[in-house]
Coordinates of C-alpha atoms and ligand atoms in Angstrom, one line a residue:
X1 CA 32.3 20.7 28.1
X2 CA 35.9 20.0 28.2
X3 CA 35.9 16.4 29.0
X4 CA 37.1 13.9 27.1
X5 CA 35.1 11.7 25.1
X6 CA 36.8 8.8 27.3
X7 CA 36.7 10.4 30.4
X8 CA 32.8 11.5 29.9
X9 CA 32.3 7.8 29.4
X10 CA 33.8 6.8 32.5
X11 CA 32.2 9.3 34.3
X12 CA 28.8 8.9 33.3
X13 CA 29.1 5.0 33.3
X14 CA 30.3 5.5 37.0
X15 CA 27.3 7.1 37.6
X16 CA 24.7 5.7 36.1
X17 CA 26.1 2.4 38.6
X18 CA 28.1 0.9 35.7
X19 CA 25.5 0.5 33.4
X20 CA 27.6 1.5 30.7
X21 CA 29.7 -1.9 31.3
X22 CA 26.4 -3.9 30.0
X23 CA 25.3 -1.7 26.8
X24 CA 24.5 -2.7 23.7
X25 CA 27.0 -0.5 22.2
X26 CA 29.7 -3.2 20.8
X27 CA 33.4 -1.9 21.0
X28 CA 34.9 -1.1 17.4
X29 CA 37.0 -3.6 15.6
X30 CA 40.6 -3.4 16.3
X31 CA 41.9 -0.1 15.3
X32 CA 43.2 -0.8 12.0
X33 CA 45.9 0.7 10.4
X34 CA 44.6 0.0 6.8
X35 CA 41.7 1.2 4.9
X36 CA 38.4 1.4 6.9
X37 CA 36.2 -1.9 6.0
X38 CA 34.2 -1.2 3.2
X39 CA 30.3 -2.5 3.2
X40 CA 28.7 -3.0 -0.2
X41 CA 24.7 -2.4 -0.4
X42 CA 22.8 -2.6 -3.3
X43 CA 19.4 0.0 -3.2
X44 CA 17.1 0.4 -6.1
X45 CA 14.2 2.5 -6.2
X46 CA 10.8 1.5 -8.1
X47 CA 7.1 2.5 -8.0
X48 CA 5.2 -0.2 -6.1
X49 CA 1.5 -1.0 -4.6
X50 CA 1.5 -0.6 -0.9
X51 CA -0.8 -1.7 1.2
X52 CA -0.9 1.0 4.3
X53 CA -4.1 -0.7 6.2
X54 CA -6.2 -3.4 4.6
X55 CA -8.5 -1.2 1.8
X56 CA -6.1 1.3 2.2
X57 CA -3.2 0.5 -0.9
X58 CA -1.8 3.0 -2.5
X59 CA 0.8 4.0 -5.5
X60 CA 4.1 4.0 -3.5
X61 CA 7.6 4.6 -4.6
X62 CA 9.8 2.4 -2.8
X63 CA 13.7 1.5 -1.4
X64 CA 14.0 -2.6 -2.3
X65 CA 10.2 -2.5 -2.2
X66 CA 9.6 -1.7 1.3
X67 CA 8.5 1.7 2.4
X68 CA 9.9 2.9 4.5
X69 CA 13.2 1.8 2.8
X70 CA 15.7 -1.0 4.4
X71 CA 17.3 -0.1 7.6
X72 CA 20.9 0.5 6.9
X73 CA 23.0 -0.5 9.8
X74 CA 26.7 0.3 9.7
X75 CA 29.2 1.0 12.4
X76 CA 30.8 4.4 13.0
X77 CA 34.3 4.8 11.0
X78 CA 33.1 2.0 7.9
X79 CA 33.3 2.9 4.4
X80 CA 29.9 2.8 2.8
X81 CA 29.7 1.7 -0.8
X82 CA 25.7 1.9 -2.1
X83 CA 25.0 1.0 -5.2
X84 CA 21.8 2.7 -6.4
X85 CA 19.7 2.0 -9.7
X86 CA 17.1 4.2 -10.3
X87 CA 14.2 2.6 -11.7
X88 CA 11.3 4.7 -11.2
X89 CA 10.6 6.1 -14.6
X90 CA 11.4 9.8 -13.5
X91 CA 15.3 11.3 -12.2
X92 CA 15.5 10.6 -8.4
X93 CA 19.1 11.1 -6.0
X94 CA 19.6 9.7 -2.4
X95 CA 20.5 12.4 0.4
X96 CA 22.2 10.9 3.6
X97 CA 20.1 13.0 6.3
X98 CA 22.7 13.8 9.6
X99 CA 25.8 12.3 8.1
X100 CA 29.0 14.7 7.2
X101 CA 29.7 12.9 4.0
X102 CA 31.9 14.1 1.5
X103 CA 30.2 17.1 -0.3
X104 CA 29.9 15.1 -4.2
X105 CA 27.8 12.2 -2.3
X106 CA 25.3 14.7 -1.0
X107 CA 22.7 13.9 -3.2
X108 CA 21.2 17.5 -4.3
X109 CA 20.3 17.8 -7.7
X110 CA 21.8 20.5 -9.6
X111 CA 24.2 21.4 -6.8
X112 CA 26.6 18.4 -6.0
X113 CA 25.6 15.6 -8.9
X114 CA 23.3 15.3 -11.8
X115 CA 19.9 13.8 -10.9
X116 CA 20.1 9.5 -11.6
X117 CA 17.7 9.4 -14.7
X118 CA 15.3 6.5 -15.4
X119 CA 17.3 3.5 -15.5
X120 CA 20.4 5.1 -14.4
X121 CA 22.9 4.2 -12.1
X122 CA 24.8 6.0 -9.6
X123 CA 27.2 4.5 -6.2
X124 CA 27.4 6.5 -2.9
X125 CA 30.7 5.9 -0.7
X126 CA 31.5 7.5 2.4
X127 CA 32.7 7.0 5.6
X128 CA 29.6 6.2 8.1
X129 CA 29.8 9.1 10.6
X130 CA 29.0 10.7 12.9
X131 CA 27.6 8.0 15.0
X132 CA 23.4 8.1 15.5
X133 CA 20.1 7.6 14.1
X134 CA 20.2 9.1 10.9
X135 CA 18.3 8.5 7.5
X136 CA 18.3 8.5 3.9
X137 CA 15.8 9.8 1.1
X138 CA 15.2 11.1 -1.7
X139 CA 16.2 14.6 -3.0
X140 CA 14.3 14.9 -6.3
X141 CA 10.6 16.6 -6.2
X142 CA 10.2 15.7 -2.3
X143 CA 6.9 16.9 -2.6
X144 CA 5.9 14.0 -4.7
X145 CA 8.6 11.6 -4.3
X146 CA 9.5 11.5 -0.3
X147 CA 5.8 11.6 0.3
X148 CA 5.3 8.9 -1.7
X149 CA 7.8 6.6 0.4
X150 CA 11.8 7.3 -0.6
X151 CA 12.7 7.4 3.1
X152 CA 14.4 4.9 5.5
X153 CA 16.7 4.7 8.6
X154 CA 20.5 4.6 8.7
X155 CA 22.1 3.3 11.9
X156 CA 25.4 4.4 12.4
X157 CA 26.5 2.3 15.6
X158 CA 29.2 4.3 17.8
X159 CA 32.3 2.9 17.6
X160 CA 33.4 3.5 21.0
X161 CA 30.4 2.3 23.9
X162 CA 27.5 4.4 24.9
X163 CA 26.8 5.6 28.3
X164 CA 22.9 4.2 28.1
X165 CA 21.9 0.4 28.5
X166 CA 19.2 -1.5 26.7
X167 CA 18.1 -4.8 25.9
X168 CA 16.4 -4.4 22.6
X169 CA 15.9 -1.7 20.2
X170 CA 13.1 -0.9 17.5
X171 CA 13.2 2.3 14.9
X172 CA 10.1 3.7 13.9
X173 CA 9.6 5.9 10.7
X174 CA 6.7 8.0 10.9
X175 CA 4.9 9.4 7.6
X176 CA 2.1 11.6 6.3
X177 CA -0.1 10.2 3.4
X178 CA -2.7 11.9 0.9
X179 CA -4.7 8.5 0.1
X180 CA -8.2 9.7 -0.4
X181 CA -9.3 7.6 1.8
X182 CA -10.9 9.3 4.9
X183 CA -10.9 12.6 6.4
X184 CA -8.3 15.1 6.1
X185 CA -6.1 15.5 9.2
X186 CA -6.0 19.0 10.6
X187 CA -2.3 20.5 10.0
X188 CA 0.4 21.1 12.0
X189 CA 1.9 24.0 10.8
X190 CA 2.1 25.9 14.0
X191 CA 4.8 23.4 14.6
X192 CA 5.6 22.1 18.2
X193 CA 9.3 20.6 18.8
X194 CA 11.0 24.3 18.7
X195 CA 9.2 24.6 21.9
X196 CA 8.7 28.1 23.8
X197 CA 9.7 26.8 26.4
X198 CA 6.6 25.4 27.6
X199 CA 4.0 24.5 25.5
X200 CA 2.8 27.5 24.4
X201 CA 2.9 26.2 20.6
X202 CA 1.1 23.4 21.5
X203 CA -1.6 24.9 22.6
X204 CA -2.1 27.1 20.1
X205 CA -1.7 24.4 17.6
X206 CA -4.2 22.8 19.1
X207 CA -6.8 25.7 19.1
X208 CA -6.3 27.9 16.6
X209 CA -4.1 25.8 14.0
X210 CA -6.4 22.8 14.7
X211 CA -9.9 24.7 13.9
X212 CA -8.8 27.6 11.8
X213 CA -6.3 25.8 9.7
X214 CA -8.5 23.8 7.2
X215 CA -10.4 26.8 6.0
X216 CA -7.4 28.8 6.3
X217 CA -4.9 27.1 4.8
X218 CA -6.0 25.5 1.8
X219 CA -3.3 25.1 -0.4
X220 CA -1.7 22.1 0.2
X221 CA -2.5 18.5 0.0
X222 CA -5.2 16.7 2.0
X223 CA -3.1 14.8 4.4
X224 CA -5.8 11.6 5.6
X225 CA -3.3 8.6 6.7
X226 CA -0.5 8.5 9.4
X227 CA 1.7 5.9 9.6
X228 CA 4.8 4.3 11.6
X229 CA 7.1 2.1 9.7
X230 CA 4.6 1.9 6.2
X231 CA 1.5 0.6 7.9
X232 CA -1.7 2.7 9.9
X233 CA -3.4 1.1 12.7
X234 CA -4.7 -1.4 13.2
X235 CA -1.7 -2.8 10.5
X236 CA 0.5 -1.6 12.1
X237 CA 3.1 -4.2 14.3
X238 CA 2.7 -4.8 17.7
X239 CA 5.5 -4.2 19.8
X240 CA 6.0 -6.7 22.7
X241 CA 7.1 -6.2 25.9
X242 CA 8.5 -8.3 28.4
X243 CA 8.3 -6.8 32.0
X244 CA 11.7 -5.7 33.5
X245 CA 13.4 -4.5 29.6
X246 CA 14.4 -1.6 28.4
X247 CA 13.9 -0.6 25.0
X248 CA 15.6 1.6 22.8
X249 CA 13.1 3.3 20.4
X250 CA 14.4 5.2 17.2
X251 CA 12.1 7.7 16.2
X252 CA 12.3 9.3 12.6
X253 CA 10.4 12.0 10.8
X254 CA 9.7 11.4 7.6
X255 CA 6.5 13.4 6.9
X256 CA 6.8 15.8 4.2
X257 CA 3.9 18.2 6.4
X258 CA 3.2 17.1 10.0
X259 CA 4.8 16.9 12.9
X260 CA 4.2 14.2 15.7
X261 CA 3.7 14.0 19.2
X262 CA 4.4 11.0 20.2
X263 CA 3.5 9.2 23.5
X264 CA 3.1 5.9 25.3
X265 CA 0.8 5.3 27.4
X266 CA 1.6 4.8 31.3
X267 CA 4.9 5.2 30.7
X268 CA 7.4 7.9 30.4
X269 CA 10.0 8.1 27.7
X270 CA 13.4 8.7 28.5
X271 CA 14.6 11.0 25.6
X272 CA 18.9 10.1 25.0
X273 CA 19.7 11.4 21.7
X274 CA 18.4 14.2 19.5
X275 CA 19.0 13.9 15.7
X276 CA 21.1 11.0 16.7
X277 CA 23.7 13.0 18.9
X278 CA 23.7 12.2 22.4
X279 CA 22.6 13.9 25.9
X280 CA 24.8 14.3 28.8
X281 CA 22.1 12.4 30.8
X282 CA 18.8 11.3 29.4
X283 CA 15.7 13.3 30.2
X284 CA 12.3 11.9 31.0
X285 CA 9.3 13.4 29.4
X286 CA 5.7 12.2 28.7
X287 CA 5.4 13.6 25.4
X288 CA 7.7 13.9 22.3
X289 CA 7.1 16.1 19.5
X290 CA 9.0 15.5 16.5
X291 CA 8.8 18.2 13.8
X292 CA 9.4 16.6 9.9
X293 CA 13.1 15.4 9.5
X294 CA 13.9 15.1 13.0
X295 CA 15.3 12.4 15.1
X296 CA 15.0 11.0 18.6
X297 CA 16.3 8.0 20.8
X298 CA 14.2 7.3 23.4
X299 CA 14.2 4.6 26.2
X300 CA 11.1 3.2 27.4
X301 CA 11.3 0.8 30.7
X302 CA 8.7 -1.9 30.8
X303 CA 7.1 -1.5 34.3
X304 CA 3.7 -1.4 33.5
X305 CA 2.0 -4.5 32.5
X306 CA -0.7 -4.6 30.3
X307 CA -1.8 -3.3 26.8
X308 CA -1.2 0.2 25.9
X309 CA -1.3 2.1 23.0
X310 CA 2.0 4.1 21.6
X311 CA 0.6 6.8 19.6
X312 CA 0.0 10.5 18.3
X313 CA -1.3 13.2 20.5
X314 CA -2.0 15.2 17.3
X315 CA -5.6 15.7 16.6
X316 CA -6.9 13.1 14.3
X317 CA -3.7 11.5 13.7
X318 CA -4.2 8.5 16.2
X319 CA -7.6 8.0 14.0
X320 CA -5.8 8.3 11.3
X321 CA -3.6 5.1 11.5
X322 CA -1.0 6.6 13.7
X323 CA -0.6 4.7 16.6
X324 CA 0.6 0.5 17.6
X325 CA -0.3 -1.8 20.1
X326 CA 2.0 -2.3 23.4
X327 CA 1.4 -5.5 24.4
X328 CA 3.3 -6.8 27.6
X329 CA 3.7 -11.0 27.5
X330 CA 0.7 -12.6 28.8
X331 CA -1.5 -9.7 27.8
X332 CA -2.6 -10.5 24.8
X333 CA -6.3 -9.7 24.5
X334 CA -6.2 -7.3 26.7
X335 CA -7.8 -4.1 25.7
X336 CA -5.4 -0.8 26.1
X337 CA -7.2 2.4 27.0
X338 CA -8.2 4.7 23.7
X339 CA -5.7 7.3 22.9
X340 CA -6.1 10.7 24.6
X341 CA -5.6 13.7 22.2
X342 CA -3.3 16.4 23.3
X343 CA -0.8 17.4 26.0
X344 CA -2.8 18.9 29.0
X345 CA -0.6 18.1 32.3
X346 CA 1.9 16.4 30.4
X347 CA 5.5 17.2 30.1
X348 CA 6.1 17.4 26.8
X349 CA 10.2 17.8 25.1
X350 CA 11.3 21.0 23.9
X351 CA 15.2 22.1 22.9
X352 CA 15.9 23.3 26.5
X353 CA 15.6 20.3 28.6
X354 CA 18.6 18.6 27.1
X355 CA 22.0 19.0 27.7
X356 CA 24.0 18.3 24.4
X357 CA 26.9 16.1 25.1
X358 CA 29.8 18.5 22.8
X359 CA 30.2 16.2 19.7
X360 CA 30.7 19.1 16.9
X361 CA 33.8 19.2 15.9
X362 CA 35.9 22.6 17.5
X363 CA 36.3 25.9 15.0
X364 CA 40.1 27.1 14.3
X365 CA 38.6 30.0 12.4
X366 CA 36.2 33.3 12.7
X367 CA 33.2 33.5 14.1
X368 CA 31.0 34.7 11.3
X369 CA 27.1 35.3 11.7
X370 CA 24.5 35.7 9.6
X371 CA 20.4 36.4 10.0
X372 CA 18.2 35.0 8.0
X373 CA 14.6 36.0 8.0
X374 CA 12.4 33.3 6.9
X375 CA 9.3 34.6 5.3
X376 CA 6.3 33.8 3.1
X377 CA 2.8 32.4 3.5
X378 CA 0.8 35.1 1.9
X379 CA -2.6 33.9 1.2
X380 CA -2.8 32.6 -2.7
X381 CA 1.0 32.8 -2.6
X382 CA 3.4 29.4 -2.6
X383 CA 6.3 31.9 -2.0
X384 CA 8.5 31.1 1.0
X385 CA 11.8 33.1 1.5
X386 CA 14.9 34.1 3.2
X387 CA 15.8 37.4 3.8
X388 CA 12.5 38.2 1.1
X389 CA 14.5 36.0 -1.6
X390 CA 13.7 32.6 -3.1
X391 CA 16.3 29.9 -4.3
X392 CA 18.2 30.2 -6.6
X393 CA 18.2 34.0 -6.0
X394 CA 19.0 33.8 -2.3
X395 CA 22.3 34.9 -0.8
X396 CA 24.8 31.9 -0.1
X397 CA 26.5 32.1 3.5
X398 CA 30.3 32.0 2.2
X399 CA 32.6 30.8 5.1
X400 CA 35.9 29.3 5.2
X401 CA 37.1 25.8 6.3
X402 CA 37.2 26.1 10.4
X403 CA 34.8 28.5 10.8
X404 CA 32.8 29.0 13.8
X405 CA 29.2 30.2 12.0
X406 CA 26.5 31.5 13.6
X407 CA 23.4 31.4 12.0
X408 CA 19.7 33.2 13.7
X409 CA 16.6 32.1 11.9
X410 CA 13.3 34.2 12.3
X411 CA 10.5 33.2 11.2
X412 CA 8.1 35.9 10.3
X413 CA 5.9 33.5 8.8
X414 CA 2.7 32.0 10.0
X415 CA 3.9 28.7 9.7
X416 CA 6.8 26.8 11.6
X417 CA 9.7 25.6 9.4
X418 CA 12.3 22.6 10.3
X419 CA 15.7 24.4 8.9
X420 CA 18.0 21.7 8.2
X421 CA 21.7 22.1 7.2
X422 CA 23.5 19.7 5.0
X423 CA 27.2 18.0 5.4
X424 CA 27.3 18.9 9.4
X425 CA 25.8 19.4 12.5
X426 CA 24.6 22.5 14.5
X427 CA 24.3 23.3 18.5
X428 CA 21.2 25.1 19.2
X429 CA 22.6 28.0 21.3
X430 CA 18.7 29.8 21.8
X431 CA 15.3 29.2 21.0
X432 CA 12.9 32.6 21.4
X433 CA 15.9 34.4 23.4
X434 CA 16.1 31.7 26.0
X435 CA 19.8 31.4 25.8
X436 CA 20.8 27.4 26.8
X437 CA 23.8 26.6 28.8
X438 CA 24.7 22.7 26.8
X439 CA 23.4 22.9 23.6
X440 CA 21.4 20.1 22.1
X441 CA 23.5 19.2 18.8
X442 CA 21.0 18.8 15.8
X443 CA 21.0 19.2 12.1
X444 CA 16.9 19.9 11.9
X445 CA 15.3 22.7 14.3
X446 CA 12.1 23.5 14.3
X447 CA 11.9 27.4 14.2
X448 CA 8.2 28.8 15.4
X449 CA 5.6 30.6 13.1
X450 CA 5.2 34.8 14.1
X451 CA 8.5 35.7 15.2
X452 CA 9.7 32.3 16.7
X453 CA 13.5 32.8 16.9
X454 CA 16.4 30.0 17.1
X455 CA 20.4 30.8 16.8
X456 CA 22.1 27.9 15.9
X457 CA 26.2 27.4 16.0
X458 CA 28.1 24.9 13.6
X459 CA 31.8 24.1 12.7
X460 CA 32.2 24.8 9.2
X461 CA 34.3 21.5 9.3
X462 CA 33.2 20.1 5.6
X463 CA 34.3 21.7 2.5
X464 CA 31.6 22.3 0.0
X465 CA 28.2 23.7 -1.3
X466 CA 25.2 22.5 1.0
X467 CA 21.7 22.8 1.3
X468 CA 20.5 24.8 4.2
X469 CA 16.4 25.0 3.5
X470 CA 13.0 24.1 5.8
X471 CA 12.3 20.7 5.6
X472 CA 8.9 20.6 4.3
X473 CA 8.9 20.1 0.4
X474 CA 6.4 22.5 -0.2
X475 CA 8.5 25.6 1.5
X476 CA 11.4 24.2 -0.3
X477 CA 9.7 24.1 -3.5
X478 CA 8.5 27.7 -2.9
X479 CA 12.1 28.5 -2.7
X480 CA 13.5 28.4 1.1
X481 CA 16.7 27.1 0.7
X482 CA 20.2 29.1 0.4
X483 CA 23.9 27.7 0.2
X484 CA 26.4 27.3 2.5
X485 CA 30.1 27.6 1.1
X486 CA 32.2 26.0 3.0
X487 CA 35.4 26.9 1.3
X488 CA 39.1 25.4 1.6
Ligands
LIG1 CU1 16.5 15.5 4.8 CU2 17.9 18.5 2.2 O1 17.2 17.0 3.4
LIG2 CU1 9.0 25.7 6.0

């Protein structure tokens, strides 16, 4: 794409009849010549009681006492100062998921600070960019501490208008939770978002990962409560519609295990950003699977009256707490039909459908590529690697500022792994050799058990040492992570 940011936004507003005129998006404050503004916000983790349904409370750790976290909200281009007291009694650090800040604010342990002890202190500042849903969380022990609750949004609104209208908007954070409370959820490991291109994952997750997994699998933690923003049905808030809106629906990941497929029912959502980065032209789906640390904007139109149920097509999961009341004005007692489980003649998202609108930064350097083979899951073994190594041992990807680097995951694994990159975004150019013409730009992909394949192509535009590693803490702890050296 060689149009211009301005021009696309013209275009597309032109097309869509103008609807760009009557967006949400507010214009940025007059274009300074100073100092960006700088926002001050005070965040203090602590361990907390948390009530997820009524009998169901739990030993959370918690943002300001919620969980999820507050929602940060800041607009594109401001200078974000967070002051952070740690008071949980063991050494915690905040990572900004999706946002290119600089490398020293990147909150990994051991690699770009010392871990906040006990009653320590430590203040984040960056610019707020790029512009999207992204999120915050801890990056201490994830298996224990992010699936306890350190998770929330961050909101960085785009300075300059967005192509999409909407009259109201709502983020969800959905999240796994071992309570001991009820049954165990089957997993998802088979993963779903990367997407064959159809739905071939999904139906395989559904048969074999769905009935086989519990006795296969084994090792980790009994999963038994879903959630969307802290509470499982029936706590969890309604959301109400009045007929004729549209609204703009923020969907995070913040399961350490599962991934979600989300849906509402009788209507269709209209996916517009992925991992907060925006489509040429949103594309309307039934389904949405969102694989642990990933992102989607969705826009839902409210032309069906009624109740409804937003929910999990996941087995068990909707059972399990995950899923909310849509209730329309004047429909209140109305009874919504039950959830249906699974995708059968549905169109569910995958990677392909979307058309990336360019928003990574262009490369001034070499192209340099690199393979990495992602491997592990031998039965009694917590060992997950790339290229057959485990961090700290495994090769860093050394590239220079301006690079254009080329990175192809496969996964020789049985299980599917979310591959996120720190400090900047990626395009994903393939998924399983299906080459795609506008790349969806992402920072989390979901790269398919037994020789699922994705290539992925970023800017090396931020100097530093960053994490690239599969998203679920368990892989991670097992040792899938390597370093990217972004040097100059
Ligand atoms: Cu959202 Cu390294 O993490
Ligand atoms: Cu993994």
């Amino acid at each position: 794409m060689t149009l211009t940011r301005r021009a696309f936004l013209t275009t597309l507003g032109a097309g869509l009849g103008g609807l760009a005129a009557r967006g949400r998006g507010r214009p940025a404050p007059a274009a300074g010549r100073g100092p960006p503004p700088v926002r001050t916000i005070h965040l203090e983790a602590r361990a907390v009681r948390w009530e997820l349904a009524p009998g169901r409370t739990v030993r959370a750790f918690a943002y300001n006492g919620q969980v999820p976290g507050p929602e940060l909200r800041v607009r594109e281009g401001e200078r974000l100062r967070v002051v952070f007291t740690n008071a949980l009694d063991e050494p915690t650090t905040i990572h900004w998921h999706g946002v290119d800040v600089p490398n020293a604010m990147d909150g990994v342990p051991g690699v770009t600070q010392p871990p906040v002890p006990p009653g320590g202190r430590f203040v984040y500042e960056f610019v707020a960019r790029p512009a999207g849903t992204r999120w915050y969380h801890t990056h201490v022990a994830e298996h224990r501490q992010l699936d306890l609750g350190l998770a929330a949004p961050l909101i960085i609104e785009p300075a300059a208008p967005e192509p999409v209208a909407w009259d109201r908007e709502v983020t969800l954070v959905l999240d796994d939770w071992v309570t001991g409370h009820g049954r165990p959820v089957p997993p998802t490991a088979d993963g779903t978002a990367g997407g064959r291109g159809e739905a071939g994952g999904m139906m395989r997750g559904r048969g074999m990962g769905a009935m086989m997994g519990p006795m296969l699998g084994g090792h980790g933690p009994a999963y038994d409560t879903m959630t969307i923003n802290g509470k499982a049905y029936p706590a969890t808030e309604p959301l109400r519609l009045r007929r004729g809106e549209r609204v703009r629906l923020r969907f995070v990941n913040a399961s350490n295990e599962h991934t979600h497929v989300v849906r509402l029912a009788g209507h269709r959502l209209l996916v517009t950003h992925t991992d907060g980065n925006p489509l040429e032209a949103p594309v309307e789906v039934d389904a949405l699977p969102i694989a642990p640390s990933e992102r989607y904007d969705v826009l839902v139109t409210a032309d069906r009256p009624g109740a409804w149920f937003l929910f999990c097509t996941q087995p068990a999961h909707a059972d399990a707490g995950e899923r909310m009341l849509v209730l329309y004005e004047g429909a209140a007692g109305a009874r919504p039909p039950d959830p249906e489980p699974g995708v059968a003649g549905l169109l569910p998202w995958h990677y392909g459908l979307g058309r990336g609108r360019d928003v990574v930064p262009s490369a001034t350097g070499r192209v340099r590529a690199f393979d990495l083979t992602l491997g592990g899951g031998m039965p009694g073994s917590d060992r997950w690697t790339i290229n057959r190594k485990a961090y700290p041992d495994t090769d860093p990807l050394v590239v220079e500022r301006g690079d254009r680097v080329r990175v192809r995951f496969v996964n020789m694994s049985p299980e599917a792994h979310p591959m996120h990159l720190h400090g900047q975004s990626f395009r994903v150019l393939a998924v399983n050799g299906v080459r795609y013409v506008a790349p969806v730009v992402k920072d989390s992909v979901d790269v398919e058990p037994h020789m699922g394949a994705v290539t992925v192509e970023f800017t090396a535009h931020n100097p530093g040492r960053w994490f690239l590693h599969c998203h679920r803490p368990t892989h991670m702890e097992g040792g899938m992570i390597t370093l990217v050296e972004v040097r100059g």
